[in-house]
Each structure stands twice: as C-alpha cells, then as structure tokens.
Short mmCIF file of C-alpha atoms in Angstrom, two decimals:
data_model
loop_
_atom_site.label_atom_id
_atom_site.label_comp_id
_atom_site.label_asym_id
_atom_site.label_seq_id
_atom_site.Cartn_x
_atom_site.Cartn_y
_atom_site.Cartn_z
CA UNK A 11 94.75 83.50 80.38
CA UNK A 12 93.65 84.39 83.61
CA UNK A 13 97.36 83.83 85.03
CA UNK A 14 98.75 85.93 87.64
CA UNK A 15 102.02 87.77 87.76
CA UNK A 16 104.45 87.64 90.67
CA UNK A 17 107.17 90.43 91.35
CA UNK A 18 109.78 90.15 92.13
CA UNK A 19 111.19 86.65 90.67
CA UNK A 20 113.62 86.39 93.11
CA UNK A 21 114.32 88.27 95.99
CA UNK A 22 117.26 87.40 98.20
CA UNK A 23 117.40 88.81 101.83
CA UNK A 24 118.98 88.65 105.18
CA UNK A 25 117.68 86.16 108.19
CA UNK A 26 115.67 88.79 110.32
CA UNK A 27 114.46 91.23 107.71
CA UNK A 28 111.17 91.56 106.43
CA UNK A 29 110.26 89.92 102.55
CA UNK A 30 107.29 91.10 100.74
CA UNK A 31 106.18 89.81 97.45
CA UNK A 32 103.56 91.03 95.23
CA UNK A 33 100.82 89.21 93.05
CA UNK A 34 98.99 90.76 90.38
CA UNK A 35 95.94 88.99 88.37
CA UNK A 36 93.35 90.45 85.38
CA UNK A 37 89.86 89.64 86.57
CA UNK A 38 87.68 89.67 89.75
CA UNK A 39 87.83 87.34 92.13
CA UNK A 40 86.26 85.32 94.61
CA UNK A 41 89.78 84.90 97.03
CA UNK A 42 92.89 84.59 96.59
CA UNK A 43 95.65 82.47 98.44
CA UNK A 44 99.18 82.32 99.18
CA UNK A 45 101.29 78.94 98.90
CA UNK A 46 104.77 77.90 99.48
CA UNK A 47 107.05 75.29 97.75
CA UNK A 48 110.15 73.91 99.08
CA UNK A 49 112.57 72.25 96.75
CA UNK A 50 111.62 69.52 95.20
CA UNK A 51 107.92 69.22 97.10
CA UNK A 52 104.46 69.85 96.96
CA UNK A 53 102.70 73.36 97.69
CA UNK A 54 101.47 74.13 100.76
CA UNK A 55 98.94 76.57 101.62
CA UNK A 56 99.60 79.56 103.94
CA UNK A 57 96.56 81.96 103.97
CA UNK A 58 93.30 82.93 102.02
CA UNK A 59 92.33 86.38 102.22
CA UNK A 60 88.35 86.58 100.44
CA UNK A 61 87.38 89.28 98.27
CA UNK A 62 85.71 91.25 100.69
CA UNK A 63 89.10 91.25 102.62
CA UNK A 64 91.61 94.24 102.64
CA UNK A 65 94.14 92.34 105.34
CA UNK A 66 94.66 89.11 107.17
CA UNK A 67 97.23 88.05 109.38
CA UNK A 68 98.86 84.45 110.59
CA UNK A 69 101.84 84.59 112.47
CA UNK A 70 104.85 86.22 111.14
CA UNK A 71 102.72 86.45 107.78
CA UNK A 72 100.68 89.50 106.50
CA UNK A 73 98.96 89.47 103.20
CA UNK A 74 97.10 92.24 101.78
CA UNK A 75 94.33 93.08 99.41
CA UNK A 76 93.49 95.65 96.78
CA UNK A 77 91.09 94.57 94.56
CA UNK A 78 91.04 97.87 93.00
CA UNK A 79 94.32 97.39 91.72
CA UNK A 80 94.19 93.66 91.12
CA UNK A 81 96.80 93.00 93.48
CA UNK A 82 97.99 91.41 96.92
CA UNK A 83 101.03 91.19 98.72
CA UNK A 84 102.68 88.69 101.17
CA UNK A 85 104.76 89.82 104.15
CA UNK A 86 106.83 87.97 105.68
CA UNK A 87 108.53 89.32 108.99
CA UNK A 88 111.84 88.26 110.76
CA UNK A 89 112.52 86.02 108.39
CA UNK A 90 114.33 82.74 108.96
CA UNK A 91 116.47 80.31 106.75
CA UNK A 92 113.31 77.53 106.76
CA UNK A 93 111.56 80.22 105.00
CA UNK A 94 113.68 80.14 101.95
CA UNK A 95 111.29 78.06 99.35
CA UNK A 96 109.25 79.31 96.05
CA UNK A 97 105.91 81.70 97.00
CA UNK A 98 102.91 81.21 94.90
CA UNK A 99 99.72 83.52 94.72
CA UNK A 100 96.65 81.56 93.27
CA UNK A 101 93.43 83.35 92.60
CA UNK A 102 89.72 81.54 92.91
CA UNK A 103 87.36 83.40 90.30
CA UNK A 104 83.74 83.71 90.49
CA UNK A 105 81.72 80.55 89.02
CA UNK A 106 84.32 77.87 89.34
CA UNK A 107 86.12 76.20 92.08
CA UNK A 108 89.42 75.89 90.32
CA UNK A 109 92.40 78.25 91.28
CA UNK A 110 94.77 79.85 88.79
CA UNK A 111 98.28 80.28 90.12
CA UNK A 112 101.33 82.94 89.13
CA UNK A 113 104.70 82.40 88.52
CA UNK A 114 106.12 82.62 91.67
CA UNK A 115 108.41 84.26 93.78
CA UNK A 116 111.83 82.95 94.55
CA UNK A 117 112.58 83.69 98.12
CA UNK A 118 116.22 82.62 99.79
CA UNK A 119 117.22 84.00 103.62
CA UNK A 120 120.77 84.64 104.23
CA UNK A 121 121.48 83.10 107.29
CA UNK B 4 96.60 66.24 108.39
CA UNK B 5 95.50 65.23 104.77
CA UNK B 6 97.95 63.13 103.21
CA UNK B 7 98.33 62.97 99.12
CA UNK B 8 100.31 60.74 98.11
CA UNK B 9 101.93 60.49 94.04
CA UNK B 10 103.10 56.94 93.55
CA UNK B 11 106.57 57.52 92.05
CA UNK B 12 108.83 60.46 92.88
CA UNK B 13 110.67 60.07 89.68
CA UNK B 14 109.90 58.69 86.35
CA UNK B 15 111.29 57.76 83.18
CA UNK B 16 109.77 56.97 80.30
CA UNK B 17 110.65 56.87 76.26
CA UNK B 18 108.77 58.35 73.80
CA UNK B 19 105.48 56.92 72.48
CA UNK B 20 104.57 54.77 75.73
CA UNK B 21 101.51 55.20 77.80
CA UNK B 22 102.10 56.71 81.04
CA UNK B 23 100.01 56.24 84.49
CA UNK B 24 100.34 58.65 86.95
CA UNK B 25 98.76 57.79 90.43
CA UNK B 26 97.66 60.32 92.91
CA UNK B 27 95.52 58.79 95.97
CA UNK B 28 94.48 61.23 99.14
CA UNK B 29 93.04 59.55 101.84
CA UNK B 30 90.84 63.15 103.48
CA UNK B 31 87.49 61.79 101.53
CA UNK B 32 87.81 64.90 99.66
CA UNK B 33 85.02 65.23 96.38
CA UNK B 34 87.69 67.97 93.87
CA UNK B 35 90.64 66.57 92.75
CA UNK B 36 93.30 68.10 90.20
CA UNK B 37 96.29 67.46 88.16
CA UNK B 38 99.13 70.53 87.01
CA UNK B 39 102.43 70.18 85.73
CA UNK B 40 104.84 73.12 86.88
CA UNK B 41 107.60 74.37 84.41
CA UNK B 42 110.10 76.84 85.61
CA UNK B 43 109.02 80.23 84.56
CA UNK B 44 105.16 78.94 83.83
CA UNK B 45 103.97 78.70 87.22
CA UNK B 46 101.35 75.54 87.72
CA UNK B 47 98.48 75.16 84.86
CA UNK B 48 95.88 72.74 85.21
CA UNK B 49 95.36 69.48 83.06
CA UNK B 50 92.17 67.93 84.13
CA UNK B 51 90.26 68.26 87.41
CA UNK B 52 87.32 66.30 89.16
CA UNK B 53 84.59 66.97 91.10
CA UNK B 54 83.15 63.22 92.06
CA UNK B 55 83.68 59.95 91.07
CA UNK B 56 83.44 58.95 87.12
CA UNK B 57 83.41 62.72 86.76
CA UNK B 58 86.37 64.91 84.55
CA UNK B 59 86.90 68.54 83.59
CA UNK B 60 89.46 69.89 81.24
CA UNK B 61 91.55 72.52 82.48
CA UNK B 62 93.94 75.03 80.90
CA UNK B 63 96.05 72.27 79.20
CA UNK B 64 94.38 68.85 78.52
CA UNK B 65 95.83 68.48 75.05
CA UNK B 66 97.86 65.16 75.35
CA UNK B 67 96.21 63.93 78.73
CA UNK B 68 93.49 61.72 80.02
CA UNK B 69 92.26 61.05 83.67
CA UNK B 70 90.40 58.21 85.40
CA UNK B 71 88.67 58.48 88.77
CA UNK B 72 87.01 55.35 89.24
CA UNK B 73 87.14 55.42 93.14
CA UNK B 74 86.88 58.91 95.37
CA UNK B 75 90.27 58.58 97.10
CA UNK B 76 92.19 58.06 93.26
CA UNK B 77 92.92 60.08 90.19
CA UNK B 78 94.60 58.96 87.72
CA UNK B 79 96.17 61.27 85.14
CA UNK B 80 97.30 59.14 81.37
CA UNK B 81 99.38 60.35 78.98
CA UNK B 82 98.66 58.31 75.97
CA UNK B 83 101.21 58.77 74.15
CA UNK B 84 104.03 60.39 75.91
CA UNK B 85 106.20 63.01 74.14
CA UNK B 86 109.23 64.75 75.37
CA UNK B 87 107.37 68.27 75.48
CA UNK B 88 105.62 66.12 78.54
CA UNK B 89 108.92 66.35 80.56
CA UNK B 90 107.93 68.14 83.82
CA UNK B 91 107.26 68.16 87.14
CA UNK B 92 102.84 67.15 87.39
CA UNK B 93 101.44 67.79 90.86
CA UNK B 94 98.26 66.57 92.39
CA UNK B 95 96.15 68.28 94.32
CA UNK B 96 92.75 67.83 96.37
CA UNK B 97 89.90 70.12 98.28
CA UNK B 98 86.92 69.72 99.96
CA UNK B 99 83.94 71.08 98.05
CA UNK B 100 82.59 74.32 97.96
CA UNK B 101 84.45 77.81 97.44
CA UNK B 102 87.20 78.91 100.14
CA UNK B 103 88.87 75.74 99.91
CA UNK B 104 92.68 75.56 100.27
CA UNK B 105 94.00 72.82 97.99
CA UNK B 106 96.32 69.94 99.45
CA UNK B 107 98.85 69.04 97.27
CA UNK B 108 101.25 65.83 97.11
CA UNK B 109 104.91 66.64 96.37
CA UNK B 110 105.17 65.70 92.40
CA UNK B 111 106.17 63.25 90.07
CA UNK B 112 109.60 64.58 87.79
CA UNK B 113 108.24 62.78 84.65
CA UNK B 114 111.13 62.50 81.96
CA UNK B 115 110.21 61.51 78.88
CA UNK B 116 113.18 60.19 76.41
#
C-alpha cells in the first residue's frame, strides 16, 4: 500500500501556539495535499504543495516539502479553537489522478 | 463554491439488503470517487470515475459496485450489505487533469445490522 503515515495521532495544544504535523509516504510523487475534517463532515482541502516544491504558504498555514525524506509537514500558527478538526495528508503519484490519504492527525486547541 | 451533496446523512440497513448510496455534485466535474473512512485506517478508495458510463476499482472494491449514468451522479451499491460495511463512505469530485484538489460531501454513517 502506498498509504501514508501521520505523526503525531493526536496532538493537543493551547489557543495561540503553533501545531505542526508530519506526513510521511513510500513512493514518489506528483503533489501532495493537506485536508481538514471537522466532526462528523466532509474533508476540505487546505493547500497543495507540487513535487518540485520545498515550501508554500496560505495564511496562518505553512506546509513543507522534502521529497528526499518522503515527508511534509503542516504548520499551523496562532492557533484558534475553529481549528480543532482531524488533518489529513494525501499524496497524488505519478500516472494516476487518484490521491492516497494517511491516517490523520487529531488536532484539538485549548481555548 | 462546489457543492456535493450525499443523499442521507445516516443510514441503516440489515444484513443481506442492497444498498444505494447517492452522491450528486453540481461543479460539472469529469473524476468522481467513493472512500469509506474507519478510525485508525484513514480514507481508502472503493471505485472512482473518470466520465460518464466509466468505473475504476480502487484500493477496496471487494463488496461494491458503482453506476454513473449521468455526469453530475455516482452511485456507489453494495449488493449485499454485510456488517464489516459499517462505516462512514465519503464522496468526492475533481476537475480533470493532475493538481486537482478533491471536493468532498460530508458522508453517509452506513450501519449495517
């Protein structure tokens, strides 16, 4: 399986810090993309950083990419209650136009 | 804004029956998808389409069927439902091509008794 891992599984922090979640996957891609998931809704798609990428930006998120290590990060700065939800990495591979997604990243502000 | 819309929220069914599941986005969008998401599994993929009258298995199709007779609808079957088909399925469309984010409705919690 071409499934990526998440890390952590759950992160709990206070409203203001910074979170940062981590995504690793097993084969080369094409780009890679960051969603979110409230409870009990659909995903929703933050940011897609391409292959060729290192860093992107939008907002109060950063993502980065290291494609010699297989992995990206999301950063999310000054955090805020709304931004509690589930974080998902999916991964777009070379040939196909489907996406593989991890497992996800459990993410609840403190207020 | 795209709009996907699953036609029930929550669903029960018993063991044995045949199950629709209706997914219709209204962004004239050629790929559509279907996943189901259990906790600790992340989303795999059942079936996805490209274009009308046209179906791909995914990672899990074992169990499923799909219909897309029109552009704007995918249909995902279960023909005979079992209760390892409890979960949450999600649909999911794009516009063609690579770089595409996908657009997701917000589920149907399928229980099957």
């Amino acid at each position: 399986s071409q499934q990526g891992e998440e890390d952590p599984q759950a992160l709990s922090i206070q409203e203001g810090e910074n979170a940062t979640m981590n995504c690793s996957y097993k084969t080369s891609i094409n780009n890679l993309q960051w969603y979110r998931q409230n409870s009990g809704r659909g995903l929703v798609h933050l940011i897609l950083i391409r292959s060729n990428e290192r860093e992107k930006h939008s907002g109060r998120l950063r993502v980065t990419l290291d494609t010699s290590k297989k992995s990206s990060s999301l950063l999310i700065t000054a955090s805020r209650a709304a931004d509690t939800a589930s974080y998902f990495c999916a991964t777009e591979h070379f040939g196909n136009e489907k996406l593989t997604f991890g497992t996800g990243t459990r993410l609840t502000i403190i207020p | 804004d795209v709009k996907v819309t699953q036609s029930s929220r929550y669903l029960v069914k018993r063991t044995g029956e045949k199950v629709f599941l209706e997914c219709v986005q209204d962004m004239d969008h050629e790929n559509m998808f279907w996943y189901r998401q259990d906790p600790g599994l992340g989303l795999r993929l059942i079936y996805f389409s490209y274009d009308v009258k046209m179906k791909e298995k995914g990672d899990i199709p074992e169990g499923y069927s799909v219909s897309r007779e029109k552009k704007e609808r995918f249909s995902l079957i279960l023909e005979s439902a079992s209760t390892n088909q409890t979960s949450m399925y999600l649909c999911a469309s794009s516009s063609p091509g690579f770089d595409q984010p996908q657009h997701f409705g917000d589920g149907t919690r399928l229980s099957i008794l």
